[in-house]
PDB file of C-alpha atoms in Angstrom:
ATOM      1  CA  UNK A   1       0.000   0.000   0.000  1.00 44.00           C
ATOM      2  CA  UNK A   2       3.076   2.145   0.563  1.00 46.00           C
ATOM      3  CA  UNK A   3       4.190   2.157  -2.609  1.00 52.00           C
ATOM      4  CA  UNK A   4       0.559   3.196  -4.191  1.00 49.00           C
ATOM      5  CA  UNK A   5       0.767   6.977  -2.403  1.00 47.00           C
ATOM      6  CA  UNK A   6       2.344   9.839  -3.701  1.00 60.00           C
ATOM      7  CA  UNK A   7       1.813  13.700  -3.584  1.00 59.00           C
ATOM      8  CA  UNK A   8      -1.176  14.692  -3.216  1.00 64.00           C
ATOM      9  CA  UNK A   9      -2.988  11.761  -1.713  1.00 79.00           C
ATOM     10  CA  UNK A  10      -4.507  10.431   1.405  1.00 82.00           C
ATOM     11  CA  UNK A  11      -2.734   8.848   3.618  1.00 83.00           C
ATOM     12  CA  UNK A  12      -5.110   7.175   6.165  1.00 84.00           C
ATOM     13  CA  UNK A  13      -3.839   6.848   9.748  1.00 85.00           C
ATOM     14  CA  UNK A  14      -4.352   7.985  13.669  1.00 89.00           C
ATOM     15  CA  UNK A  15      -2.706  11.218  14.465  1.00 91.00           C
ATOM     16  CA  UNK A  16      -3.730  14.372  16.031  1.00 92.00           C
ATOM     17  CA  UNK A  17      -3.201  16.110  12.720  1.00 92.00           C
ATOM     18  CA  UNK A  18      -5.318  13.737  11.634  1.00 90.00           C
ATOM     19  CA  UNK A  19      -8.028  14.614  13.580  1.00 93.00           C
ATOM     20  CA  UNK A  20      -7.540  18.520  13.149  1.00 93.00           C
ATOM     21  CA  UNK A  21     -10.324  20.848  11.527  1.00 94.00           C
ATOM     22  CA  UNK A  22      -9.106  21.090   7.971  1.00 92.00           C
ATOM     23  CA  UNK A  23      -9.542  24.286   8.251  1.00 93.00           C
ATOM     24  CA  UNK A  24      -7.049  24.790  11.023  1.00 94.00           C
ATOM     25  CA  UNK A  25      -4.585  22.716   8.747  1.00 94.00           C
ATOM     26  CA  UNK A  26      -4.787  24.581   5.347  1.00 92.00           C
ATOM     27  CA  UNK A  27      -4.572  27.759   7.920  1.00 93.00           C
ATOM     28  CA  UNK A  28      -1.600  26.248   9.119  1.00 92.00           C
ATOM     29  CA  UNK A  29       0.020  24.746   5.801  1.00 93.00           C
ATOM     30  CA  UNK A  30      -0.409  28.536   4.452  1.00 93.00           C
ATOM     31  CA  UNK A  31       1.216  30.053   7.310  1.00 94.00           C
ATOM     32  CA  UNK A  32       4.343  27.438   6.950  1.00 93.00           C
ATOM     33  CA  UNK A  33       4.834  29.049   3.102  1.00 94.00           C
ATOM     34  CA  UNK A  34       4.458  32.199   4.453  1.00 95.00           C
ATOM     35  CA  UNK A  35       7.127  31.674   6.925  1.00 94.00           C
ATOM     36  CA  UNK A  36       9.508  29.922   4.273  1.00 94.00           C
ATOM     37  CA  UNK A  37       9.007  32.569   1.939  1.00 93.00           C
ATOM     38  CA  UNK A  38       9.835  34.981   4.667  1.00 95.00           C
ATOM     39  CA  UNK A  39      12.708  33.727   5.965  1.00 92.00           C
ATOM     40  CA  UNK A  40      15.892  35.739   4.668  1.00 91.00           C
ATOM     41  CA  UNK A  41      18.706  33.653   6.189  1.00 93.00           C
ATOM     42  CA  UNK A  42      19.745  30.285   6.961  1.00 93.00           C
ATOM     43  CA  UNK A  43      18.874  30.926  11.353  1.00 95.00           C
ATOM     44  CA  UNK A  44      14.898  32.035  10.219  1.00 95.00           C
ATOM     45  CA  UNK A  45      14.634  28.515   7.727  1.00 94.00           C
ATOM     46  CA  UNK A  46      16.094  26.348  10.476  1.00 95.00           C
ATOM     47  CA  UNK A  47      13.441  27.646  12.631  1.00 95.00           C
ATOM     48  CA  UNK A  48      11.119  26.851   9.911  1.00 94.00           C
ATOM     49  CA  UNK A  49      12.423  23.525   9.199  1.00 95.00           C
ATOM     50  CA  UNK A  50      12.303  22.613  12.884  1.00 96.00           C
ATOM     51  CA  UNK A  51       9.059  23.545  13.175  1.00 95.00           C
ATOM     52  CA  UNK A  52       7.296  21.988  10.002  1.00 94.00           C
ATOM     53  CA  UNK A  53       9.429  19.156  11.570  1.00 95.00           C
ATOM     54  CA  UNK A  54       7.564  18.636  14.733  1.00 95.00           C
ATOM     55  CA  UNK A  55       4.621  19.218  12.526  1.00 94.00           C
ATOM     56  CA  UNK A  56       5.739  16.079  10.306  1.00 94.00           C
ATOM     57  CA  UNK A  57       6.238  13.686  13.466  1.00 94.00           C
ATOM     58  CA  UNK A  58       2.739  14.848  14.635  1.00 94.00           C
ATOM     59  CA  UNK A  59       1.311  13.132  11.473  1.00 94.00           C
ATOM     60  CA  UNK A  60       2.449   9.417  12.574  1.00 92.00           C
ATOM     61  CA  UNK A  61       3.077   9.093   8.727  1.00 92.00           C
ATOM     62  CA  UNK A  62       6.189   7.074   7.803  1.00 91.00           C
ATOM     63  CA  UNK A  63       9.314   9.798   6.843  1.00 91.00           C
ATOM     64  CA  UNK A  64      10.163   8.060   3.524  1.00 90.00           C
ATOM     65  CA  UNK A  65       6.523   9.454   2.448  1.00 89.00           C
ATOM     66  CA  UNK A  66       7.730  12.819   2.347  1.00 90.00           C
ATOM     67  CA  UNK A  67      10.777  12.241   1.272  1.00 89.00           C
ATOM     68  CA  UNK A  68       9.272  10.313  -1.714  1.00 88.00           C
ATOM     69  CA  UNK A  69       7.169  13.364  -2.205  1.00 85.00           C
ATOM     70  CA  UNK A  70      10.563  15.208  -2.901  1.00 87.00           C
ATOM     71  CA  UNK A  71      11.661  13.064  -5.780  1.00 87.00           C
ATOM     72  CA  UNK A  72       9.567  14.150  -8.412  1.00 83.00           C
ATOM     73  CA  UNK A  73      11.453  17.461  -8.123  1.00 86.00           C
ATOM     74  CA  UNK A  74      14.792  15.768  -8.046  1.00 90.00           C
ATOM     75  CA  UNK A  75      15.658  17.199 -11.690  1.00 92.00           C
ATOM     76  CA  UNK A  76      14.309  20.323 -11.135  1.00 90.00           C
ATOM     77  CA  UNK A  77      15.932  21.101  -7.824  1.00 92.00           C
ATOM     78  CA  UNK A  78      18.862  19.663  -9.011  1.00 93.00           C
ATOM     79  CA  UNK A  79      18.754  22.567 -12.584  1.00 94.00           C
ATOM     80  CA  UNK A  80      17.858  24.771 -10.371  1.00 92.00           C
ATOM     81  CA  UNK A  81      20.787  24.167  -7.955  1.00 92.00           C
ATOM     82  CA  UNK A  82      22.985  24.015 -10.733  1.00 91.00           C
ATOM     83  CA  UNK A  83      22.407  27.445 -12.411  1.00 91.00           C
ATOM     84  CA  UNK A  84      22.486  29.072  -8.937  1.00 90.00           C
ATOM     85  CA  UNK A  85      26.193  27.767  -8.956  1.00 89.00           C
ATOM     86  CA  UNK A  86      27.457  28.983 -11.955  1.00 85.00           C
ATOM     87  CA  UNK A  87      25.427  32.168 -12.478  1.00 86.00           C
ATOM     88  CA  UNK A  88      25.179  33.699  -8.998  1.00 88.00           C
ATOM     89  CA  UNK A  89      27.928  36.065  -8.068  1.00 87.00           C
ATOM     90  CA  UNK A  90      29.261  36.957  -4.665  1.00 85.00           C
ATOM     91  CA  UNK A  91      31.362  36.543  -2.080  1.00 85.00           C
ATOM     92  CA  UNK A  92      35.383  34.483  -2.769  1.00 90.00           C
ATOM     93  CA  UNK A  93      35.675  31.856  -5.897  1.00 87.00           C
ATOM     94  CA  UNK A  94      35.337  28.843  -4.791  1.00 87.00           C
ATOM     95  CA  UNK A  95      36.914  27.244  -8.589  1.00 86.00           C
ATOM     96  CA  UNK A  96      35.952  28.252 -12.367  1.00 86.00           C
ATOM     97  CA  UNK A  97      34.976  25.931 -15.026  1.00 83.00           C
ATOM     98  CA  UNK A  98      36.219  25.986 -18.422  1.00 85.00           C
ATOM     99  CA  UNK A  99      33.300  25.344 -20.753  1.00 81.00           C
ATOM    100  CA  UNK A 100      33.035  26.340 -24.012  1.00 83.00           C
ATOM    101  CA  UNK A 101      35.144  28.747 -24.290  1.00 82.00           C
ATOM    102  CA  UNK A 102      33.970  30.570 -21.525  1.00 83.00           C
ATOM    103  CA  UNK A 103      34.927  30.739 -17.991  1.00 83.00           C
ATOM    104  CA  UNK A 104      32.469  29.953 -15.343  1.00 82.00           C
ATOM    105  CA  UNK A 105      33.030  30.282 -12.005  1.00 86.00           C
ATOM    106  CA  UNK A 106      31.649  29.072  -9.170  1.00 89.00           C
ATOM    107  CA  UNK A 107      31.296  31.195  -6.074  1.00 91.00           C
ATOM    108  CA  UNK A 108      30.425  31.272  -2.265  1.00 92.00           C
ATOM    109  CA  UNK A 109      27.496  33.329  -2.803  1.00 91.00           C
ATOM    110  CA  UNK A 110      26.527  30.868  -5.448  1.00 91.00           C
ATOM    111  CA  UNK A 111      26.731  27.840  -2.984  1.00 93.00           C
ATOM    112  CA  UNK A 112      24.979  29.786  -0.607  1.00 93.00           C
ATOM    113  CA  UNK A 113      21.966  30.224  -2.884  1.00 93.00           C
ATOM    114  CA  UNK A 114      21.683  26.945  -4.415  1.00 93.00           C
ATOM    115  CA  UNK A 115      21.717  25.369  -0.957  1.00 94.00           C
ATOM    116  CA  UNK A 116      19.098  27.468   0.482  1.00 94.00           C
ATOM    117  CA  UNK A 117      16.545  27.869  -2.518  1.00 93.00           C
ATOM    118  CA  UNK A 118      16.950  24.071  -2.118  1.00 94.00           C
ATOM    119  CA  UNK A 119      15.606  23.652   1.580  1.00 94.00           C
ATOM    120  CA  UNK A 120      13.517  26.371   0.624  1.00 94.00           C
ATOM    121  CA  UNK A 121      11.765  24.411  -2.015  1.00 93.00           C
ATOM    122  CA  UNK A 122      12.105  20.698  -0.196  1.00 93.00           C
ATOM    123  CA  UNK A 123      10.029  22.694   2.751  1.00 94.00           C
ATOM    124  CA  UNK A 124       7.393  23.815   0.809  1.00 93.00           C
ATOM    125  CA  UNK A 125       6.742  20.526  -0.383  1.00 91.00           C
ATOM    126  CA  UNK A 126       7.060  19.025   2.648  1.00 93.00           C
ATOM    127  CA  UNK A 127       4.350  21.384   4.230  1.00 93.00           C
ATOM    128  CA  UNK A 128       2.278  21.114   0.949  1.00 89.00           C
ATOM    129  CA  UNK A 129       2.458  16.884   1.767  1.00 89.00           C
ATOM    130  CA  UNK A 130       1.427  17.105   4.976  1.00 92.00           C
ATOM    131  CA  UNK A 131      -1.696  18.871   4.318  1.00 90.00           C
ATOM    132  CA  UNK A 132      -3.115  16.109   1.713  1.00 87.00           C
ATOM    133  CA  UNK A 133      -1.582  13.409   3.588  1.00 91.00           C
ATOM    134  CA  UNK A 134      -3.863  14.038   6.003  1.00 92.00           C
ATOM    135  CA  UNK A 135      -6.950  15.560   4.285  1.00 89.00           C
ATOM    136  CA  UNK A 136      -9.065  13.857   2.303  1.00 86.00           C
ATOM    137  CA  UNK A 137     -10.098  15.252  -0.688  1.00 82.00           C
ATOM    138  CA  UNK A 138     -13.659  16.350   0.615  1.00 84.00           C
ATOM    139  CA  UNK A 139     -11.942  17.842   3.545  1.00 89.00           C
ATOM    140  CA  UNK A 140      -9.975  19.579   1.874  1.00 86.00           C
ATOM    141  CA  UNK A 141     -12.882  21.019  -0.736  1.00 85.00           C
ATOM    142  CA  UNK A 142     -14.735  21.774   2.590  1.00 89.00           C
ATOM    143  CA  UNK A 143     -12.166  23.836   4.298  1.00 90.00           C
ATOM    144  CA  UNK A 144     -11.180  25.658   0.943  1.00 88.00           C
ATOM    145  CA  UNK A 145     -14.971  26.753   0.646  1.00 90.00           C
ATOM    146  CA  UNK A 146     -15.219  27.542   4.333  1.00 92.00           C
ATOM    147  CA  UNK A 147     -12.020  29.714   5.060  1.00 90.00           C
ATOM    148  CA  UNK A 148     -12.783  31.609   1.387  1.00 89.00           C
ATOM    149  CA  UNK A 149     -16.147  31.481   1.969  1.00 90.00           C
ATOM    150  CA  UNK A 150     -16.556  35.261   2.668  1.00 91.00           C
ATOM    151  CA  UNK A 151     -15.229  36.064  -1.021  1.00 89.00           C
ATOM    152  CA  UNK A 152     -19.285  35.094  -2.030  1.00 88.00           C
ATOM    153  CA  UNK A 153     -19.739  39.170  -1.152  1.00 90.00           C
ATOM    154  CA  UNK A 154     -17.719  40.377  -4.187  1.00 90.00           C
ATOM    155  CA  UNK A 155     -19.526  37.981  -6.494  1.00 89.00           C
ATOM    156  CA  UNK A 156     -16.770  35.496  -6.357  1.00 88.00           C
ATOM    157  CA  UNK A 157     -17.829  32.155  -7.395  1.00 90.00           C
ATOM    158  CA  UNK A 158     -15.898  30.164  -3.944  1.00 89.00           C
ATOM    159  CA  UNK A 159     -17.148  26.811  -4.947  1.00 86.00           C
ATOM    160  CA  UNK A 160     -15.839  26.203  -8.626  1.00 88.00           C
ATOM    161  CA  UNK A 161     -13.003  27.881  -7.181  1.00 86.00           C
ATOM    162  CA  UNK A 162     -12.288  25.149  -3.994  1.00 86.00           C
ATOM    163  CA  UNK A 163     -13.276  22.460  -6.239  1.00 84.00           C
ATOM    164  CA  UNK A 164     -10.382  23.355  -9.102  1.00 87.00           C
ATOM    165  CA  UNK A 165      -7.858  23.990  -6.214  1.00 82.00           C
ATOM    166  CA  UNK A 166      -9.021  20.189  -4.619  1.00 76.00           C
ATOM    167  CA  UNK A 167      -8.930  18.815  -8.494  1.00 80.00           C
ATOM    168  CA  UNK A 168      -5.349  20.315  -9.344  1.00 80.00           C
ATOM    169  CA  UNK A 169      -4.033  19.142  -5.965  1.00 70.00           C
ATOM    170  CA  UNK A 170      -5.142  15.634  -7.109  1.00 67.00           C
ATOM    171  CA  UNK A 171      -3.906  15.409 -10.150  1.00 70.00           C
ATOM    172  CA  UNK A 172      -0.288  16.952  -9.078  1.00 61.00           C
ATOM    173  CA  UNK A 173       1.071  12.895  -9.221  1.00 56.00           C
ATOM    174  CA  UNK A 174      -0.542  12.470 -13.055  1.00 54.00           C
TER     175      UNK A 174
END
């Protein structure tokens, strides 16, 4: 059964997360972004990370979920990484690479920014995972409707709205 979940999915279990008001947990997973998209040095993500960490344990689901949630992003994290080494300036040169003519180099302020747009995305997955591991899909619908629910007084249509947020959640693993 393990195998069969991925992003974006159920995860059926016993945990106090579990049993929290989806509400309170899309409340939650949106404050966790905010935070990580917030957080201008290494001390402020740690914080973050430790944090969204306890969250995590509170789940009761297995570690290697989440961290098979990451893979999917593997090759983007890892171009992403990549081209925050070479292009990013700052700070001493660490080496250059010959390629093509051209001379890249590679430099602390570069290392710096590939390693922490890295955590930075690997947390926001992370708190995006725990949310639909432990919402279902209704829930979720449910608490999108409810928190935005007040939207209804400038003619926004909330409903289509929570159900194309629930369906592109769903279909993040296609």
């Amino acid at each position: 059964m393990l195998n069969d979940i991925t992003f974006g999915q159920f995860f059926p279990c016993s945990s106090p997360i579990h049993k929290m008001d989806a509400r309170a947990k899309l409340i939650l997973t949106v404050a966790f972004i905010a935070l990580i998209f917030v957080s201008q040095n290494f001390a402020a993500l740690l914080c973050t990370a430790v944090a969204l960490f306890i969250y995590v344990m509170l789940t009761n689901v297995p570690v290697r979920m989440y961290i098979k949630s990451l893979k999917p992003l593997i090759i983007i994290v890892g171009i992403t990484s990549i081209l925050n080494l070479l292009y990013v300036k700052g700070g001493a040169v660490l080496f250059t690479i010959p390629i093509f003519g051209w001379n890249l180099s590679v430099t602390l302020g570069g290392v710096t920014t590939a390693i922490y747009m890295t955590l930075r995305v690997c947390l926001l997955v992370i708190a995006g995972s725990v949310l639909t591991y432990t919402t279902s899909a209704t829930e979720l619908t449910d608490a999108i409707e409810r928190v935005l629910s007040p939207l209804t007084y400038l003619k926004i249509d909330v409903h289509s709205f929570a159900m194309m947020m629930t369906i592109a959640l769903r279909f993040i693993p296609t």
